């Protein structure tokens, strides 16, 4: 291919190809650097790549969802110079009762759960960038869009580290008016092969 | 008091005093900067303060537990130049079946749950620093110590952002041989007052 990538995207692509492990035909494990063990220089490359794409948009806040989005969003936020809010999956004594809620359907569990953000941490005048690790069915980002819409804030866009473009998330989100920018798109995981 | 604090500790103390909200006599909510919304400059101050204390110990890896420790550990790891591993609370298809497990008793829920780290991400020759947001009863850190002990790695110490020193965690951990360094110690939250 004649496509050239920035050094940061190349770092990420190489990590996926070198360290990614394929389970079945649709699961890519990148837990050596992205969502169990965290490789900080790779997270910095990811943060810079998001800033490279979204940095001109005058973002006020980054929204992500626990658990896997948190480290990505926190490191990326250093380039945007904005706070992060992460949507919570569980009610706890530490969460305000006054929250905006979004629904997320889990295909693996066959059920819908709620994600929540305390109302005080999203303001109507804010421009919000959504970041997450994976885009597959798009449910988490849809849930975060619901939260942003309820708050009256503006969703500036969504960035994901890895899009599994053989799954329908990007199309579904596009139909809702959300353009997703994926740093790396995976076209197939068939036969244990990672095809970028 | 005649105690002087580094600028980073002072930043953290001020955030706790200005933004902390007391619920009842023992809950301190710091969700405006530490565990729901994330204030990145404060997380950087926390990371530097941990490095200031533990930086001479030739740490190989930082271990924390989901959810609240992740952002703290990821930002702090930038100063230590080491990877992070976060222990997981839930079994999922993304977690290796081959894990080290630790037990955490939840006083609020009245039950014990397991936290897990994939064996491949802790090596016997590694020196591991445990970081977390709060120290109250010490259960999460005890669970992480169990994981480190099982792996054969060495626990270099434990750092917490906030110790509620009126709760028994620090004493209990000391009895297990774990010295905890708290960036800020809270002696009481009675009558809605934050006493450092």
Short mmCIF file of N, CA, C and O in Angstrom, two decimals, chain A residues 44-172:
data_model
loop_
_atom_site.label_atom_id
_atom_site.label_comp_id
_atom_site.label_asym_id
_atom_site.label_seq_id
_atom_site.Cartn_x
_atom_site.Cartn_y
_atom_site.Cartn_z
N UNK A 44 0.55 7.26 24.95
CA UNK A 44 0.90 8.62 24.55
C UNK A 44 0.79 8.80 23.03
O UNK A 44 0.31 9.84 22.56
N UNK A 45 1.22 7.81 22.28
CA UNK A 45 1.09 7.89 20.82
C UNK A 45 -0.39 7.98 20.43
O UNK A 45 -0.76 8.77 19.54
N UNK A 46 -1.22 7.21 21.10
CA UNK A 46 -2.67 7.24 20.84
C UNK A 46 -3.23 8.63 21.16
O UNK A 46 -4.01 9.20 20.38
N UNK A 47 -2.83 9.16 22.29
CA UNK A 47 -3.32 10.49 22.69
C UNK A 47 -2.93 11.56 21.69
O UNK A 47 -3.75 12.41 21.31
N UNK A 48 -1.67 11.51 21.23
CA UNK A 48 -1.22 12.48 20.22
C UNK A 48 -1.99 12.31 18.91
O UNK A 48 -2.34 13.30 18.26
N UNK A 49 -2.25 11.06 18.54
CA UNK A 49 -2.97 10.81 17.28
C UNK A 49 -4.41 11.35 17.37
O UNK A 49 -4.94 11.90 16.40
N UNK A 50 -5.05 11.18 18.53
CA UNK A 50 -6.39 11.77 18.69
C UNK A 50 -6.32 13.30 18.62
O UNK A 50 -7.16 13.94 18.00
N UNK A 51 -5.29 13.85 19.26
CA UNK A 51 -5.17 15.32 19.23
C UNK A 51 -4.90 15.80 17.81
O UNK A 51 -5.42 16.83 17.38
N UNK A 52 -4.12 15.05 17.08
CA UNK A 52 -3.82 15.38 15.70
C UNK A 52 -5.11 15.49 14.88
O UNK A 52 -5.26 16.37 14.02
N UNK A 53 -6.07 14.63 15.17
CA UNK A 53 -7.33 14.62 14.41
C UNK A 53 -8.37 15.60 14.96
O UNK A 53 -9.08 16.25 14.20
N UNK A 54 -8.49 15.67 16.28
CA UNK A 54 -9.59 16.44 16.89
C UNK A 54 -9.14 17.75 17.54
O UNK A 54 -9.97 18.51 18.03
N UNK A 55 -7.83 18.00 17.54
CA UNK A 55 -7.29 19.12 18.31
C UNK A 55 -7.79 20.49 17.88
O UNK A 55 -7.79 21.43 18.68
N UNK A 56 -8.24 20.61 16.62
CA UNK A 56 -8.68 21.92 16.12
C UNK A 56 -10.12 22.25 16.52
O UNK A 56 -10.62 23.32 16.21
N UNK A 57 -10.78 21.32 17.23
CA UNK A 57 -12.23 21.47 17.45
C UNK A 57 -12.61 22.21 18.73
O UNK A 57 -13.79 22.27 19.08
N UNK A 58 -11.65 22.77 19.45
CA UNK A 58 -11.97 23.48 20.70
C UNK A 58 -12.79 22.62 21.65
O UNK A 58 -13.85 23.02 22.14
N UNK A 59 -12.30 21.43 21.89
CA UNK A 59 -12.94 20.49 22.81
C UNK A 59 -12.88 21.04 24.24
O UNK A 59 -11.86 21.56 24.67
N UNK A 60 -14.00 20.91 24.97
CA UNK A 60 -14.03 21.32 26.38
C UNK A 60 -13.83 20.16 27.34
O UNK A 60 -13.40 20.36 28.49
N UNK A 61 -14.22 18.97 26.91
CA UNK A 61 -14.18 17.83 27.84
C UNK A 61 -14.13 16.54 27.04
O UNK A 61 -14.67 16.46 25.94
N UNK A 62 -13.47 15.55 27.62
CA UNK A 62 -13.46 14.21 27.02
C UNK A 62 -14.35 13.31 27.85
O UNK A 62 -14.25 13.29 29.08
N UNK A 63 -15.24 12.59 27.17
CA UNK A 63 -16.11 11.62 27.84
C UNK A 63 -15.70 10.22 27.40
O UNK A 63 -15.51 9.97 26.20
N UNK A 64 -15.57 9.33 28.36
CA UNK A 64 -15.34 7.93 28.04
C UNK A 64 -16.19 7.08 28.98
O UNK A 64 -16.96 7.63 29.77
N UNK A 65 -16.07 5.77 28.87
CA UNK A 65 -16.85 4.88 29.73
C UNK A 65 -15.90 3.92 30.42
O UNK A 65 -14.91 3.48 29.83
N UNK A 66 -16.20 3.60 31.69
CA UNK A 66 -15.36 2.63 32.36
C UNK A 66 -15.57 1.27 31.71
O UNK A 66 -16.65 1.00 31.20
N UNK A 67 -14.57 0.41 31.69
CA UNK A 67 -13.29 0.53 32.33
C UNK A 67 -12.20 0.89 31.29
O UNK A 67 -11.32 1.70 31.56
N UNK A 68 -12.28 0.28 30.12
CA UNK A 68 -11.14 0.33 29.20
C UNK A 68 -10.84 1.70 28.63
O UNK A 68 -9.74 1.94 28.14
N UNK A 69 -11.81 2.60 28.65
CA UNK A 69 -11.56 3.92 28.07
C UNK A 69 -10.77 4.85 28.98
O UNK A 69 -10.23 5.86 28.51
N UNK A 70 -10.69 4.53 30.26
CA UNK A 70 -10.21 5.52 31.23
C UNK A 70 -8.76 5.92 31.02
O UNK A 70 -8.43 7.10 30.95
N UNK A 71 -7.88 4.94 30.91
CA UNK A 71 -6.45 5.27 30.75
C UNK A 71 -6.22 6.00 29.43
O UNK A 71 -5.46 6.97 29.38
N UNK A 72 -6.89 5.55 28.39
CA UNK A 72 -6.75 6.19 27.07
C UNK A 72 -7.17 7.65 27.15
O UNK A 72 -6.47 8.55 26.68
N UNK A 73 -8.33 7.89 27.76
CA UNK A 73 -8.85 9.26 27.84
C UNK A 73 -7.98 10.14 28.73
O UNK A 73 -7.71 11.30 28.42
N UNK A 74 -7.49 9.58 29.85
CA UNK A 74 -6.68 10.38 30.78
C UNK A 74 -5.38 10.82 30.12
O UNK A 74 -4.96 11.98 30.23
N UNK A 75 -4.74 9.90 29.41
CA UNK A 75 -3.48 10.25 28.75
C UNK A 75 -3.74 11.21 27.59
O UNK A 75 -3.03 12.21 27.42
N UNK A 76 -4.78 10.96 26.81
CA UNK A 76 -5.09 11.84 25.68
C UNK A 76 -5.42 13.25 26.16
O UNK A 76 -5.06 14.24 25.52
N UNK A 77 -6.10 13.35 27.29
CA UNK A 77 -6.52 14.66 27.81
C UNK A 77 -5.35 15.58 28.08
O UNK A 77 -5.50 16.81 28.08
N UNK A 78 -4.16 15.00 28.28
CA UNK A 78 -2.97 15.84 28.51
C UNK A 78 -2.64 16.66 27.27
O UNK A 78 -2.07 17.74 27.37
N UNK A 79 -2.98 16.16 26.09
CA UNK A 79 -2.71 16.90 24.86
C UNK A 79 -3.79 17.93 24.59
O UNK A 79 -3.55 18.99 24.02
N UNK A 80 -5.02 17.64 25.00
CA UNK A 80 -6.14 18.55 24.79
C UNK A 80 -6.24 19.62 25.89
O UNK A 80 -6.94 20.61 25.71
N UNK A 81 -5.59 19.36 27.02
CA UNK A 81 -5.68 20.26 28.18
C UNK A 81 -7.12 20.46 28.63
O UNK A 81 -7.57 21.59 28.83
N UNK A 82 -7.82 19.36 28.75
CA UNK A 82 -9.22 19.40 29.22
C UNK A 82 -9.43 18.29 30.24
O UNK A 82 -8.65 17.33 30.29
N UNK A 83 -10.48 18.39 31.05
CA UNK A 83 -10.79 17.29 31.98
C UNK A 83 -11.45 16.12 31.25
O UNK A 83 -11.97 16.25 30.14
N UNK A 84 -11.43 14.99 31.92
CA UNK A 84 -12.13 13.79 31.46
C UNK A 84 -13.30 13.53 32.40
O UNK A 84 -13.22 13.82 33.59
N UNK A 85 -14.37 12.99 31.86
CA UNK A 85 -15.40 12.38 32.71
C UNK A 85 -15.59 10.96 32.20
O UNK A 85 -15.67 10.75 30.99
N UNK A 86 -15.62 10.00 33.12
CA UNK A 86 -15.93 8.65 32.65
C UNK A 86 -17.29 8.21 33.19
O UNK A 86 -17.60 8.36 34.35
N UNK A 87 -18.09 7.69 32.25
CA UNK A 87 -19.42 7.19 32.59
C UNK A 87 -19.27 5.93 33.42
O UNK A 87 -18.40 5.10 33.15
N UNK A 88 -20.11 5.79 34.44
CA UNK A 88 -20.00 4.66 35.37
C UNK A 88 -21.03 3.59 35.03
O UNK A 88 -22.15 3.89 34.64
N UNK A 89 -20.60 2.34 35.24
CA UNK A 89 -21.48 1.21 34.94
C UNK A 89 -22.27 0.76 36.16
O UNK A 89 -23.26 0.07 36.03
N UNK A 90 -21.76 1.09 37.34
CA UNK A 90 -22.43 0.60 38.55
C UNK A 90 -22.83 1.78 39.44
O UNK A 90 -22.11 2.77 39.54
N UNK A 91 -23.99 1.65 40.04
CA UNK A 91 -24.40 2.61 41.05
C UNK A 91 -23.54 2.39 42.28
O UNK A 91 -23.26 1.28 42.66
N UNK A 92 -23.10 3.45 42.92
CA UNK A 92 -22.37 3.29 44.17
C UNK A 92 -22.61 4.51 45.03
O UNK A 92 -23.12 5.53 44.58
N UNK A 93 -22.20 4.38 46.27
CA UNK A 93 -22.35 5.50 47.20
C UNK A 93 -21.53 6.70 46.75
O UNK A 93 -21.75 7.81 47.20
N UNK A 94 -20.55 6.45 45.87
CA UNK A 94 -19.71 7.55 45.42
C UNK A 94 -20.26 8.29 44.21
O UNK A 94 -19.67 9.25 43.74
N UNK A 95 -21.38 7.80 43.68
CA UNK A 95 -21.97 8.48 42.52
C UNK A 95 -23.18 9.30 42.97
O UNK A 95 -24.02 8.82 43.71
N UNK A 96 -23.21 10.55 42.50
CA UNK A 96 -24.37 11.40 42.78
C UNK A 96 -25.65 10.70 42.33
O UNK A 96 -25.66 10.04 41.30
N UNK A 97 -26.75 10.90 43.05
CA UNK A 97 -28.01 10.32 42.56
C UNK A 97 -28.52 11.04 41.31
O UNK A 97 -29.30 10.47 40.54
N UNK A 98 -28.07 12.27 41.13
CA UNK A 98 -28.58 13.08 40.02
C UNK A 98 -27.70 12.89 38.78
O UNK A 98 -26.69 13.56 38.62
N UNK A 99 -28.12 11.97 37.90
CA UNK A 99 -27.26 11.59 36.78
C UNK A 99 -28.01 11.65 35.44
O UNK A 99 -29.23 11.56 35.39
N UNK A 100 -27.23 11.79 34.38
CA UNK A 100 -27.72 11.52 33.03
C UNK A 100 -27.41 10.06 32.73
O UNK A 100 -26.33 9.58 33.03
N UNK A 101 -28.38 9.37 32.12
CA UNK A 101 -28.19 7.94 31.85
C UNK A 101 -28.26 7.62 30.36
O UNK A 101 -29.04 8.21 29.61
N UNK A 102 -27.45 6.67 29.96
CA UNK A 102 -27.51 6.14 28.61
C UNK A 102 -27.61 4.63 28.67
O UNK A 102 -27.19 4.02 29.64
N UNK A 103 -28.19 4.03 27.63
CA UNK A 103 -28.36 2.58 27.59
C UNK A 103 -27.31 1.95 26.69
O UNK A 103 -27.03 2.46 25.61
N UNK A 104 -26.78 0.83 27.14
CA UNK A 104 -25.80 0.10 26.34
C UNK A 104 -26.26 -1.36 26.28
O UNK A 104 -26.42 -2.01 27.31
N UNK A 105 -26.47 -1.86 25.08
CA UNK A 105 -26.83 -3.27 24.93
C UNK A 105 -25.55 -4.09 24.81
O UNK A 105 -24.69 -3.80 23.98
N UNK A 106 -25.41 -5.08 25.67
CA UNK A 106 -24.26 -5.97 25.61
C UNK A 106 -24.62 -7.22 24.82
O UNK A 106 -25.47 -8.01 25.23
N UNK A 107 -23.96 -7.39 23.67
CA UNK A 107 -24.24 -8.58 22.85
C UNK A 107 -23.73 -9.85 23.52
O UNK A 107 -24.34 -10.91 23.40
N UNK A 108 -22.60 -9.73 24.24
CA UNK A 108 -22.08 -10.94 24.90
C UNK A 108 -22.98 -11.39 26.04
O UNK A 108 -23.16 -12.58 26.26
N UNK A 109 -23.57 -10.43 26.76
CA UNK A 109 -24.41 -10.81 27.90
C UNK A 109 -25.90 -10.87 27.54
O UNK A 109 -26.72 -11.34 28.33
N UNK A 110 -26.24 -10.36 26.35
CA UNK A 110 -27.64 -10.40 25.93
C UNK A 110 -28.55 -9.53 26.77
O UNK A 110 -29.73 -9.82 26.93
N UNK A 111 -28.02 -8.46 27.33
CA UNK A 111 -28.86 -7.57 28.13
C UNK A 111 -28.37 -6.13 28.06
O UNK A 111 -27.23 -5.86 27.69
N UNK A 112 -29.29 -5.23 28.43
CA UNK A 112 -28.98 -3.81 28.39
C UNK A 112 -28.60 -3.33 29.79
O UNK A 112 -29.22 -3.72 30.76
N UNK A 113 -27.54 -2.54 29.86
CA UNK A 113 -27.20 -1.91 31.14
C UNK A 113 -27.13 -0.40 30.96
O UNK A 113 -27.08 0.10 29.84
N UNK A 114 -27.18 0.30 32.08
CA UNK A 114 -27.14 1.77 32.04
C UNK A 114 -25.73 2.27 32.36
O UNK A 114 -25.04 1.68 33.20
N UNK A 115 -25.33 3.33 31.69
CA UNK A 115 -24.12 4.05 32.10
C UNK A 115 -24.56 5.43 32.54
O UNK A 115 -25.55 5.98 32.02
N UNK A 116 -23.84 6.00 33.49
CA UNK A 116 -24.30 7.23 34.14
C UNK A 116 -23.18 8.24 34.33
O UNK A 116 -22.05 7.88 34.66
N UNK A 117 -23.55 9.51 34.15
CA UNK A 117 -22.64 10.62 34.45
C UNK A 117 -23.38 11.59 35.36
O UNK A 117 -24.54 11.95 35.08
N UNK A 118 -22.75 11.98 36.44
CA UNK A 118 -23.36 12.98 37.33
C UNK A 118 -23.61 14.27 36.55
O UNK A 118 -22.74 14.74 35.81
N UNK A 119 -24.82 14.79 36.70
CA UNK A 119 -25.22 15.97 35.91
C UNK A 119 -24.25 17.13 36.09
O UNK A 119 -24.02 17.90 35.16
N UNK A 120 -23.69 17.25 37.28
CA UNK A 120 -22.81 18.40 37.54
C UNK A 120 -21.55 18.38 36.67
O UNK A 120 -20.86 19.39 36.59
N UNK A 121 -21.24 17.23 36.06
CA UNK A 121 -19.99 17.17 35.29
C UNK A 121 -20.18 17.24 33.77
O UNK A 121 -19.24 16.99 33.01
N UNK A 122 -21.37 17.58 33.33
CA UNK A 122 -21.59 17.89 31.91
C UNK A 122 -22.46 19.14 31.83
O UNK A 122 -23.57 19.16 32.38
N UNK A 123 -21.96 20.15 31.13
CA UNK A 123 -22.70 21.41 31.02
C UNK A 123 -23.19 21.61 29.58
O UNK A 123 -22.51 21.20 28.63
N UNK A 124 -24.33 22.28 29.48
CA UNK A 124 -24.95 22.47 28.16
C UNK A 124 -24.03 23.20 27.18
O UNK A 124 -24.10 22.97 25.97
N UNK A 125 -23.18 24.05 27.66
CA UNK A 125 -22.34 24.83 26.75
C UNK A 125 -21.06 24.10 26.34
O UNK A 125 -20.27 24.64 25.55
N UNK A 126 -20.86 22.88 26.83
CA UNK A 126 -19.60 22.19 26.55
C UNK A 126 -19.63 21.40 25.23
O UNK A 126 -20.64 20.85 24.84
N UNK A 127 -18.45 21.37 24.63
CA UNK A 127 -18.22 20.60 23.41
C UNK A 127 -17.43 19.35 23.83
O UNK A 127 -16.32 19.47 24.36
N UNK A 128 -18.03 18.20 23.62
CA UNK A 128 -17.52 16.98 24.24
C UNK A 128 -17.00 16.01 23.17
O UNK A 128 -17.69 15.72 22.19
N UNK A 129 -15.80 15.51 23.40
CA UNK A 129 -15.23 14.47 22.54
C UNK A 129 -15.34 13.13 23.26
O UNK A 129 -14.93 13.00 24.41
N UNK A 130 -15.89 12.15 22.57
CA UNK A 130 -16.02 10.80 23.13
C UNK A 130 -14.83 9.96 22.67
O UNK A 130 -14.52 9.93 21.48
N UNK A 131 -14.17 9.31 23.61
CA UNK A 131 -13.06 8.41 23.26
C UNK A 131 -13.32 7.02 23.84
O UNK A 131 -13.88 6.89 24.93
N UNK A 132 -12.91 6.01 23.12
CA UNK A 132 -13.04 4.64 23.65
C UNK A 132 -11.98 3.75 23.01
O UNK A 132 -11.32 4.16 22.07
N UNK A 133 -11.83 2.56 23.55
CA UNK A 133 -10.80 1.67 23.02
C UNK A 133 -11.24 1.01 21.71
O UNK A 133 -10.59 1.14 20.69
N UNK A 134 -12.39 0.33 21.74
CA UNK A 134 -12.85 -0.41 20.58
C UNK A 134 -14.17 0.12 20.04
O UNK A 134 -15.03 0.57 20.80
N UNK A 135 -14.35 0.03 18.74
CA UNK A 135 -15.66 0.19 18.14
C UNK A 135 -16.01 -1.12 17.45
O UNK A 135 -15.32 -1.56 16.53
N UNK A 136 -17.07 -1.76 17.95
CA UNK A 136 -17.53 -3.01 17.33
C UNK A 136 -19.00 -2.81 16.96
O UNK A 136 -19.32 -2.47 15.82
N UNK A 137 -19.89 -2.94 17.93
CA UNK A 137 -21.30 -2.71 17.66
C UNK A 137 -21.74 -1.27 17.93
O UNK A 137 -22.86 -0.89 17.63
N UNK A 138 -20.87 -0.50 18.54
CA UNK A 138 -21.15 0.92 18.72
C UNK A 138 -22.05 1.25 19.89
O UNK A 138 -22.43 2.41 20.08
N UNK A 139 -22.38 0.25 20.69
CA UNK A 139 -23.34 0.47 21.77
C UNK A 139 -22.84 1.43 22.85
O UNK A 139 -23.59 2.27 23.34
N UNK A 140 -21.56 1.31 23.23
CA UNK A 140 -21.05 2.19 24.28
C UNK A 140 -21.07 3.65 23.83
O UNK A 140 -21.48 4.54 24.57
N UNK A 141 -20.66 3.88 22.59
CA UNK A 141 -20.65 5.26 22.08
C UNK A 141 -22.07 5.78 21.92
O UNK A 141 -22.36 6.95 22.23
N UNK A 142 -23.00 4.92 21.50
CA UNK A 142 -24.40 5.34 21.44
C UNK A 142 -24.90 5.75 22.82
O UNK A 142 -25.57 6.78 22.98
N UNK A 143 -24.55 4.97 23.84
CA UNK A 143 -24.95 5.30 25.21
C UNK A 143 -24.37 6.63 25.67
O UNK A 143 -25.04 7.42 26.34
N UNK A 144 -23.13 6.87 25.30
CA UNK A 144 -22.51 8.15 25.67
C UNK A 144 -23.14 9.31 24.91
O UNK A 144 -23.30 10.40 25.46
N UNK A 145 -23.52 9.07 23.66
CA UNK A 145 -24.23 10.11 22.90
C UNK A 145 -25.56 10.46 23.59
O UNK A 145 -25.93 11.63 23.67
N UNK A 146 -26.26 9.45 24.08
CA UNK A 146 -27.52 9.71 24.79
C UNK A 146 -27.29 10.62 25.99
O UNK A 146 -28.06 11.56 26.24
N UNK A 147 -26.22 10.34 26.72
CA UNK A 147 -25.90 11.16 27.90
C UNK A 147 -25.60 12.60 27.49
O UNK A 147 -26.09 13.55 28.11
N UNK A 148 -24.79 12.75 26.45
CA UNK A 148 -24.44 14.11 25.99
C UNK A 148 -25.71 14.84 25.52
O UNK A 148 -25.93 16.00 25.86
N UNK A 149 -26.55 14.14 24.75
CA UNK A 149 -27.79 14.76 24.25
C UNK A 149 -28.68 15.21 25.41
O UNK A 149 -29.23 16.31 25.39
N UNK A 150 -28.83 14.35 26.42
CA UNK A 150 -29.66 14.71 27.57
C UNK A 150 -29.13 15.95 28.28
O UNK A 150 -29.91 16.78 28.76
N UNK A 151 -27.81 16.06 28.35
CA UNK A 151 -27.21 17.18 29.09
C UNK A 151 -27.31 18.49 28.33
O UNK A 151 -27.09 19.56 28.89
N UNK A 152 -27.61 18.40 27.03
CA UNK A 152 -27.65 19.61 26.21
C UNK A 152 -26.29 20.01 25.67
O UNK A 152 -26.17 20.99 24.94
N UNK A 153 -25.25 19.26 26.04
CA UNK A 153 -23.91 19.55 25.51
C UNK A 153 -23.85 19.12 24.04
O UNK A 153 -24.77 18.48 23.52
N UNK A 154 -22.74 19.48 23.40
CA UNK A 154 -22.54 19.14 21.98
C UNK A 154 -21.51 18.02 21.87
O UNK A 154 -20.46 18.09 22.48
N UNK A 155 -21.83 17.02 21.07
CA UNK A 155 -20.86 15.96 20.83
C UNK A 155 -20.02 16.34 19.61
O UNK A 155 -20.52 16.43 18.49
N UNK A 156 -18.74 16.58 19.86
CA UNK A 156 -17.86 17.05 18.79
C UNK A 156 -17.44 15.92 17.86
O UNK A 156 -17.03 16.16 16.73
N UNK A 157 -17.55 14.70 18.34
CA UNK A 157 -17.13 13.55 17.54
C UNK A 157 -16.77 12.41 18.46
O UNK A 157 -16.91 12.52 19.68
N UNK A 158 -16.35 11.31 17.86
CA UNK A 158 -15.94 10.15 18.64
C UNK A 158 -14.66 9.59 18.04
O UNK A 158 -14.54 9.47 16.83
N UNK A 159 -13.74 9.27 18.91
CA UNK A 159 -12.49 8.66 18.49
C UNK A 159 -12.33 7.30 19.15
O UNK A 159 -12.60 7.16 20.34
N UNK A 160 -11.96 6.32 18.36
CA UNK A 160 -11.69 4.99 18.93
C UNK A 160 -10.30 4.56 18.50
O UNK A 160 -9.81 4.94 17.43
N UNK A 161 -9.68 3.77 19.35
CA UNK A 161 -8.33 3.30 19.02
C UNK A 161 -8.42 2.28 17.89
O UNK A 161 -7.69 2.37 16.90
N UNK A 162 -9.33 1.32 18.03
CA UNK A 162 -9.44 0.24 17.06
C UNK A 162 -10.89 0.06 16.64
O UNK A 162 -11.76 -0.14 17.49
N UNK A 163 -11.15 0.15 15.35
CA UNK A 163 -12.48 -0.16 14.82
C UNK A 163 -12.43 -1.54 14.18
O UNK A 163 -11.57 -1.81 13.34
N UNK A 164 -13.37 -2.38 14.58
CA UNK A 164 -13.54 -3.65 13.87
C UNK A 164 -14.55 -3.37 12.77
O UNK A 164 -15.76 -3.42 12.99
N UNK A 165 -14.04 -3.03 11.59
CA UNK A 165 -14.92 -2.48 10.56
C UNK A 165 -15.79 -3.56 9.91
O UNK A 165 -16.68 -3.24 9.12
N UNK A 166 -15.57 -4.83 10.30
CA UNK A 166 -16.48 -5.89 9.83
C UNK A 166 -17.70 -6.01 10.75
O UNK A 166 -18.57 -6.83 10.51
N UNK A 167 -17.76 -5.18 11.78
CA UNK A 167 -18.95 -5.15 12.65
C UNK A 167 -19.68 -3.84 12.41
O UNK A 167 -19.14 -2.88 11.87
N UNK A 168 -20.97 -3.77 12.79
CA UNK A 168 -21.81 -2.69 12.25
C UNK A 168 -21.80 -1.36 13.00
O UNK A 168 -22.56 -0.46 12.66
N UNK A 169 -20.91 -1.21 14.00
CA UNK A 169 -20.96 -0.01 14.84
C UNK A 169 -20.83 1.31 14.10
O UNK A 169 -21.61 2.24 14.32
N UNK A 170 -19.86 1.39 13.21
CA UNK A 170 -19.61 2.67 12.53
C UNK A 170 -20.82 3.10 11.71
O UNK A 170 -21.22 4.27 11.74
N UNK A 171 -21.43 2.13 11.00
CA UNK A 171 -22.62 2.44 10.18
C UNK A 171 -23.79 2.90 11.06
O UNK A 171 -24.48 3.87 10.75
N UNK A 172 -24.00 2.16 12.16
CA UNK A 172 -25.09 2.50 13.07
C UNK A 172 -24.91 3.90 13.62
O UNK A 172 -25.85 4.70 13.66
#
